[in-house]
């Protein structure tokens, strides 16, 4: 009986490792192909000139500038709301129907395809549509990562601050947020990556 279990376990591990190596091999092949075909085309004129002939020639400078502007604007809109919502969910609310609805909404939004956000932004938002749409896309990621970072701060930090006479708001601003800052920054970096990737 034990021999059969060991054999089946060994086969399962072998299958898992094989699929992992195959996946890694395909990833390496794709990266090598992209670098081999793409790197020779990247030069200073390509990065600093405007497109010509409907994009078939010239450079990508406006695309770089547009991506930077949209990413910064979406972060300016999304970070305060995302971190604020995470602070509210972890510090000011008790587990109940409201927090469950908010978490369900953020997790649902995180799974919405970017094209849906794009169509919503195109149809509904005229001014700053790109930045606002990206901000809506970033909110779920920022809220969830910030919330987990704030939850990871030991409760003894809060208790010590409150015991010294600090108000809850001062405790959050001076103790909780600085302790959770690495996790919050990680969420912001993830948001930047998604914003850059979805700018198109």
mmCIF file of C-alpha atoms in Angstrom:
data_model
loop_
_atom_site.group_PDB
_atom_site.id
_atom_site.type_symbol
_atom_site.label_atom_id
_atom_site.label_comp_id
_atom_site.label_asym_id
_atom_site.label_seq_id
_atom_site.Cartn_x
_atom_site.Cartn_y
_atom_site.Cartn_z
ATOM 1 C CA UNK A 1 0.000 0.000 0.000
ATOM 2 C CA UNK A 2 2.752 2.431 0.976
ATOM 3 C CA UNK A 3 4.738 1.517 -2.134
ATOM 4 C CA UNK A 4 1.742 2.347 -4.331
ATOM 5 C CA UNK A 5 1.291 5.691 -2.586
ATOM 6 C CA UNK A 6 4.995 6.512 -3.010
ATOM 7 C CA UNK A 7 4.897 5.579 -6.696
ATOM 8 C CA UNK A 8 1.796 7.697 -7.368
ATOM 9 C CA UNK A 9 3.304 10.576 -5.407
ATOM 10 C CA UNK A 10 6.546 10.275 -7.369
ATOM 11 C CA UNK A 11 4.634 10.270 -10.663
ATOM 12 C CA UNK A 12 2.641 13.321 -9.597
ATOM 13 C CA UNK A 13 5.790 15.248 -8.634
ATOM 14 C CA UNK A 14 7.474 14.212 -11.881
ATOM 15 C CA UNK A 15 4.467 15.437 -13.863
ATOM 16 C CA UNK A 16 4.411 18.753 -11.988
ATOM 17 C CA UNK A 17 8.142 19.348 -12.457
ATOM 18 C CA UNK A 18 7.895 18.391 -16.130
ATOM 19 C CA UNK A 19 5.085 20.875 -16.779
ATOM 20 C CA UNK A 20 6.988 23.558 -14.862
ATOM 21 C CA UNK A 21 10.135 23.026 -16.942
ATOM 22 C CA UNK A 22 8.159 22.910 -20.207
ATOM 23 C CA UNK A 23 6.420 26.184 -19.312
ATOM 24 C CA UNK A 24 9.753 27.753 -18.350
ATOM 25 C CA UNK A 25 11.279 26.538 -21.607
ATOM 26 C CA UNK A 26 8.509 28.119 -23.689
ATOM 27 C CA UNK A 27 8.905 31.363 -21.718
ATOM 28 C CA UNK A 28 12.636 31.432 -22.425
ATOM 29 C CA UNK A 29 12.037 30.720 -26.125
ATOM 30 C CA UNK A 30 9.514 33.573 -26.362
ATOM 31 C CA UNK A 31 11.866 35.980 -24.586
ATOM 32 C CA UNK A 32 14.805 34.996 -26.797
ATOM 33 C CA UNK A 33 12.678 35.458 -29.945
ATOM 34 C CA UNK A 34 11.414 38.875 -28.790
ATOM 35 C CA UNK A 35 14.916 40.071 -27.877
ATOM 36 C CA UNK A 36 16.459 38.697 -31.083
ATOM 37 C CA UNK A 37 13.857 40.303 -33.342
ATOM 38 C CA UNK A 38 13.193 43.472 -31.347
ATOM 39 C CA UNK A 39 16.480 44.718 -29.864
ATOM 40 C CA UNK A 40 18.142 45.501 -33.251
ATOM 41 C CA UNK A 41 15.219 47.815 -34.080
ATOM 42 C CA UNK A 42 15.578 49.903 -30.924
ATOM 43 C CA UNK A 43 17.797 52.941 -31.382
ATOM 44 C CA UNK A 44 17.818 56.602 -30.386
ATOM 45 C CA UNK A 45 15.910 57.915 -33.440
ATOM 46 C CA UNK A 46 13.244 55.237 -32.948
ATOM 47 C CA UNK A 47 12.712 56.413 -29.345
ATOM 48 C CA UNK A 48 12.799 60.161 -30.026
ATOM 49 C CA UNK A 49 11.041 60.739 -33.365
ATOM 50 C CA UNK A 50 7.392 60.927 -34.348
ATOM 51 C CA UNK A 51 5.647 58.188 -36.301
ATOM 52 C CA UNK A 52 5.423 58.575 -40.052
ATOM 53 C CA UNK A 53 3.349 56.948 -42.791
ATOM 54 C CA UNK A 54 0.510 56.037 -40.421
ATOM 55 C CA UNK A 55 2.894 54.369 -37.970
ATOM 56 C CA UNK A 56 4.669 52.204 -40.509
ATOM 57 C CA UNK A 57 7.862 54.267 -40.149
ATOM 58 C CA UNK A 58 9.402 56.762 -37.749
ATOM 59 C CA UNK A 59 9.533 56.501 -33.984
ATOM 60 C CA UNK A 60 7.414 56.069 -30.881
ATOM 61 C CA UNK A 61 8.127 59.269 -28.935
ATOM 62 C CA UNK A 62 4.457 60.371 -28.618
ATOM 63 C CA UNK A 63 3.547 56.906 -27.363
ATOM 64 C CA UNK A 64 6.180 57.096 -24.626
ATOM 65 C CA UNK A 65 5.044 60.569 -23.551
ATOM 66 C CA UNK A 66 1.368 59.579 -23.634
ATOM 67 C CA UNK A 67 2.043 56.466 -21.562
ATOM 68 C CA UNK A 68 3.935 58.503 -18.955
ATOM 69 C CA UNK A 69 1.187 61.150 -18.731
ATOM 70 C CA UNK A 70 -1.638 58.624 -18.500
ATOM 71 C CA UNK A 71 0.190 56.522 -15.907
ATOM 72 C CA UNK A 72 0.934 59.526 -13.683
ATOM 73 C CA UNK A 73 -2.600 60.912 -13.974
ATOM 74 C CA UNK A 74 -4.192 57.549 -13.204
ATOM 75 C CA UNK A 75 -1.947 57.123 -10.141
ATOM 76 C CA UNK A 76 -2.832 60.608 -8.892
ATOM 77 C CA UNK A 77 -6.499 59.658 -9.123
ATOM 78 C CA UNK A 78 -6.279 56.059 -7.883
ATOM 79 C CA UNK A 79 -3.729 56.075 -5.039
ATOM 80 C CA UNK A 80 -5.633 58.350 -2.592
ATOM 81 C CA UNK A 81 -8.893 56.454 -3.108
ATOM 82 C CA UNK A 82 -7.231 53.025 -3.025
ATOM 83 C CA UNK A 83 -5.194 53.590 0.125
ATOM 84 C CA UNK A 84 -8.079 55.495 1.756
ATOM 85 C CA UNK A 85 -10.486 52.634 1.071
ATOM 86 C CA UNK A 86 -7.986 50.128 2.477
ATOM 87 C CA UNK A 87 -7.572 52.217 5.664
ATOM 88 C CA UNK A 88 -11.354 52.476 5.996
ATOM 89 C CA UNK A 89 -11.885 48.732 5.515
ATOM 90 C CA UNK A 90 -9.180 47.694 7.985
ATOM 91 C CA UNK A 91 -9.342 50.398 10.652
ATOM 92 C CA UNK A 92 -12.852 51.875 10.743
ATOM 93 C CA UNK A 93 -15.238 49.065 9.881
ATOM 94 C CA UNK A 94 -16.183 45.800 11.472
ATOM 95 C CA UNK A 95 -16.705 42.689 9.425
ATOM 96 C CA UNK A 96 -20.259 42.867 8.172
ATOM 97 C CA UNK A 97 -22.480 43.148 5.132
ATOM 98 C CA UNK A 98 -21.033 46.511 4.036
ATOM 99 C CA UNK A 99 -17.407 45.385 4.070
ATOM 100 C CA UNK A 100 -18.336 42.130 2.321
ATOM 101 C CA UNK A 101 -20.118 44.066 -0.424
ATOM 102 C CA UNK A 102 -17.150 46.430 -0.850
ATOM 103 C CA UNK A 103 -14.656 43.555 -0.979
ATOM 104 C CA UNK A 104 -16.861 41.629 -3.406
ATOM 105 C CA UNK A 105 -17.094 44.718 -5.620
ATOM 106 C CA UNK A 106 -13.324 45.298 -5.628
ATOM 107 C CA UNK A 107 -12.565 41.643 -6.335
ATOM 108 C CA UNK A 108 -15.156 41.634 -9.135
ATOM 109 C CA UNK A 109 -13.659 44.803 -10.636
ATOM 110 C CA UNK A 110 -10.190 43.248 -10.476
ATOM 111 C CA UNK A 111 -11.422 40.473 -12.769
ATOM 112 C CA UNK A 112 -13.110 42.712 -15.335
ATOM 113 C CA UNK A 113 -11.230 42.659 -18.685
ATOM 114 C CA UNK A 114 -9.498 45.897 -19.620
ATOM 115 C CA UNK A 115 -11.534 46.193 -22.833
ATOM 116 C CA UNK A 116 -14.717 46.520 -20.738
ATOM 117 C CA UNK A 117 -13.149 49.350 -18.752
ATOM 118 C CA UNK A 118 -12.020 50.894 -22.013
ATOM 119 C CA UNK A 119 -15.489 50.745 -23.549
ATOM 120 C CA UNK A 120 -17.003 52.159 -20.361
ATOM 121 C CA UNK A 121 -14.474 54.995 -20.345
ATOM 122 C CA UNK A 122 -14.921 55.690 -24.056
ATOM 123 C CA UNK A 123 -18.710 55.754 -23.812
ATOM 124 C CA UNK A 124 -19.109 57.586 -20.497
ATOM 125 C CA UNK A 125 -16.051 59.736 -19.826
ATOM 126 C CA UNK A 126 -14.924 62.374 -22.281
ATOM 127 C CA UNK A 127 -12.463 64.534 -20.338
ATOM 128 C CA UNK A 128 -9.485 62.683 -18.973
ATOM 129 C CA UNK A 129 -11.128 59.443 -20.058
ATOM 130 C CA UNK A 130 -7.889 57.491 -20.293
ATOM 131 C CA UNK A 131 -6.596 58.538 -16.880
ATOM 132 C CA UNK A 132 -9.920 57.992 -15.117
ATOM 133 C CA UNK A 133 -10.383 54.612 -16.779
ATOM 134 C CA UNK A 134 -6.899 53.504 -15.733
ATOM 135 C CA UNK A 135 -7.567 54.808 -12.211
ATOM 136 C CA UNK A 136 -10.695 52.637 -12.044
ATOM 137 C CA UNK A 137 -8.622 49.670 -13.163
ATOM 138 C CA UNK A 138 -5.937 50.338 -10.545
ATOM 139 C CA UNK A 139 -8.305 50.805 -7.597
ATOM 140 C CA UNK A 140 -9.007 47.107 -6.897
ATOM 141 C CA UNK A 141 -5.303 46.224 -6.911
ATOM 142 C CA UNK A 142 -4.392 49.185 -4.723
ATOM 143 C CA UNK A 143 -7.207 48.541 -2.257
ATOM 144 C CA UNK A 144 -6.440 44.839 -1.842
ATOM 145 C CA UNK A 145 -2.652 45.188 -1.546
ATOM 146 C CA UNK A 146 -2.906 48.186 0.805
ATOM 147 C CA UNK A 147 -5.504 46.427 2.927
ATOM 148 C CA UNK A 148 -3.321 43.334 3.301
ATOM 149 C CA UNK A 149 -0.291 45.503 4.149
ATOM 150 C CA UNK A 150 -2.260 47.373 6.820
ATOM 151 C CA UNK A 151 -3.657 44.125 8.241
ATOM 152 C CA UNK A 152 -0.096 42.807 8.553
ATOM 153 C CA UNK A 153 0.841 45.616 10.986
ATOM 154 C CA UNK A 154 0.842 44.053 14.489
ATOM 155 C CA UNK A 155 -2.056 45.167 16.687
ATOM 156 C CA UNK A 156 0.453 45.896 19.463
ATOM 157 C CA UNK A 157 1.579 48.946 17.442
ATOM 158 C CA UNK A 158 -1.931 50.356 17.537
ATOM 159 C CA UNK A 159 -2.462 49.453 21.177
ATOM 160 C CA UNK A 160 0.836 51.059 22.215
ATOM 161 C CA UNK A 161 0.050 54.275 20.351
ATOM 162 C CA UNK A 162 -3.475 54.478 21.771
ATOM 163 C CA UNK A 163 -2.155 53.732 25.265
ATOM 164 C CA UNK A 164 0.188 56.721 24.957
ATOM 165 C CA UNK A 165 -2.815 58.966 24.317
ATOM 166 C CA UNK A 166 -2.741 59.249 20.537
ATOM 167 C CA UNK A 167 -6.051 59.448 18.712
ATOM 168 C CA UNK A 168 -7.018 56.763 16.223
ATOM 169 C CA UNK A 169 -6.285 59.072 13.277
ATOM 170 C CA UNK A 170 -2.837 59.995 14.631
ATOM 171 C CA UNK A 171 -2.154 56.289 15.227
ATOM 172 C CA UNK A 172 -3.072 55.485 11.631
ATOM 173 C CA UNK A 173 -1.041 58.324 10.124
ATOM 174 C CA UNK A 174 2.023 58.120 12.384
ATOM 175 C CA UNK A 175 2.213 54.401 13.202
ATOM 176 C CA UNK A 176 0.115 52.159 10.957
ATOM 177 C CA UNK A 177 0.741 53.763 7.548
ATOM 178 C CA UNK A 178 4.554 54.046 7.988
ATOM 179 C CA UNK A 179 4.705 50.394 9.104
ATOM 180 C CA UNK A 180 2.564 49.295 6.147
ATOM 181 C CA UNK A 181 4.321 51.571 3.642
ATOM 182 C CA UNK A 182 6.454 48.853 1.955
ATOM 183 C CA UNK A 183 3.322 46.833 1.152
ATOM 184 C CA UNK A 184 1.462 49.930 -0.027
ATOM 185 C CA UNK A 185 4.383 50.892 -2.280
ATOM 186 C CA UNK A 186 4.359 47.347 -3.676
ATOM 187 C CA UNK A 187 0.695 47.820 -4.589
ATOM 188 C CA UNK A 188 1.488 51.149 -6.244
ATOM 189 C CA UNK A 189 4.308 49.562 -8.254
ATOM 190 C CA UNK A 190 1.931 46.790 -9.365
ATOM 191 C CA UNK A 191 -0.545 49.484 -10.335
ATOM 192 C CA UNK A 192 2.102 51.307 -12.359
ATOM 193 C CA UNK A 193 2.937 48.092 -14.191
ATOM 194 C CA UNK A 194 -0.701 47.413 -15.004
ATOM 195 C CA UNK A 195 -1.295 51.020 -16.067
ATOM 196 C CA UNK A 196 1.684 50.959 -18.422
ATOM 197 C CA UNK A 197 0.643 47.577 -19.810
ATOM 198 C CA UNK A 198 -2.965 48.604 -20.354
ATOM 199 C CA UNK A 199 -2.372 52.124 -21.710
ATOM 200 C CA UNK A 200 -2.859 50.828 -25.240
#
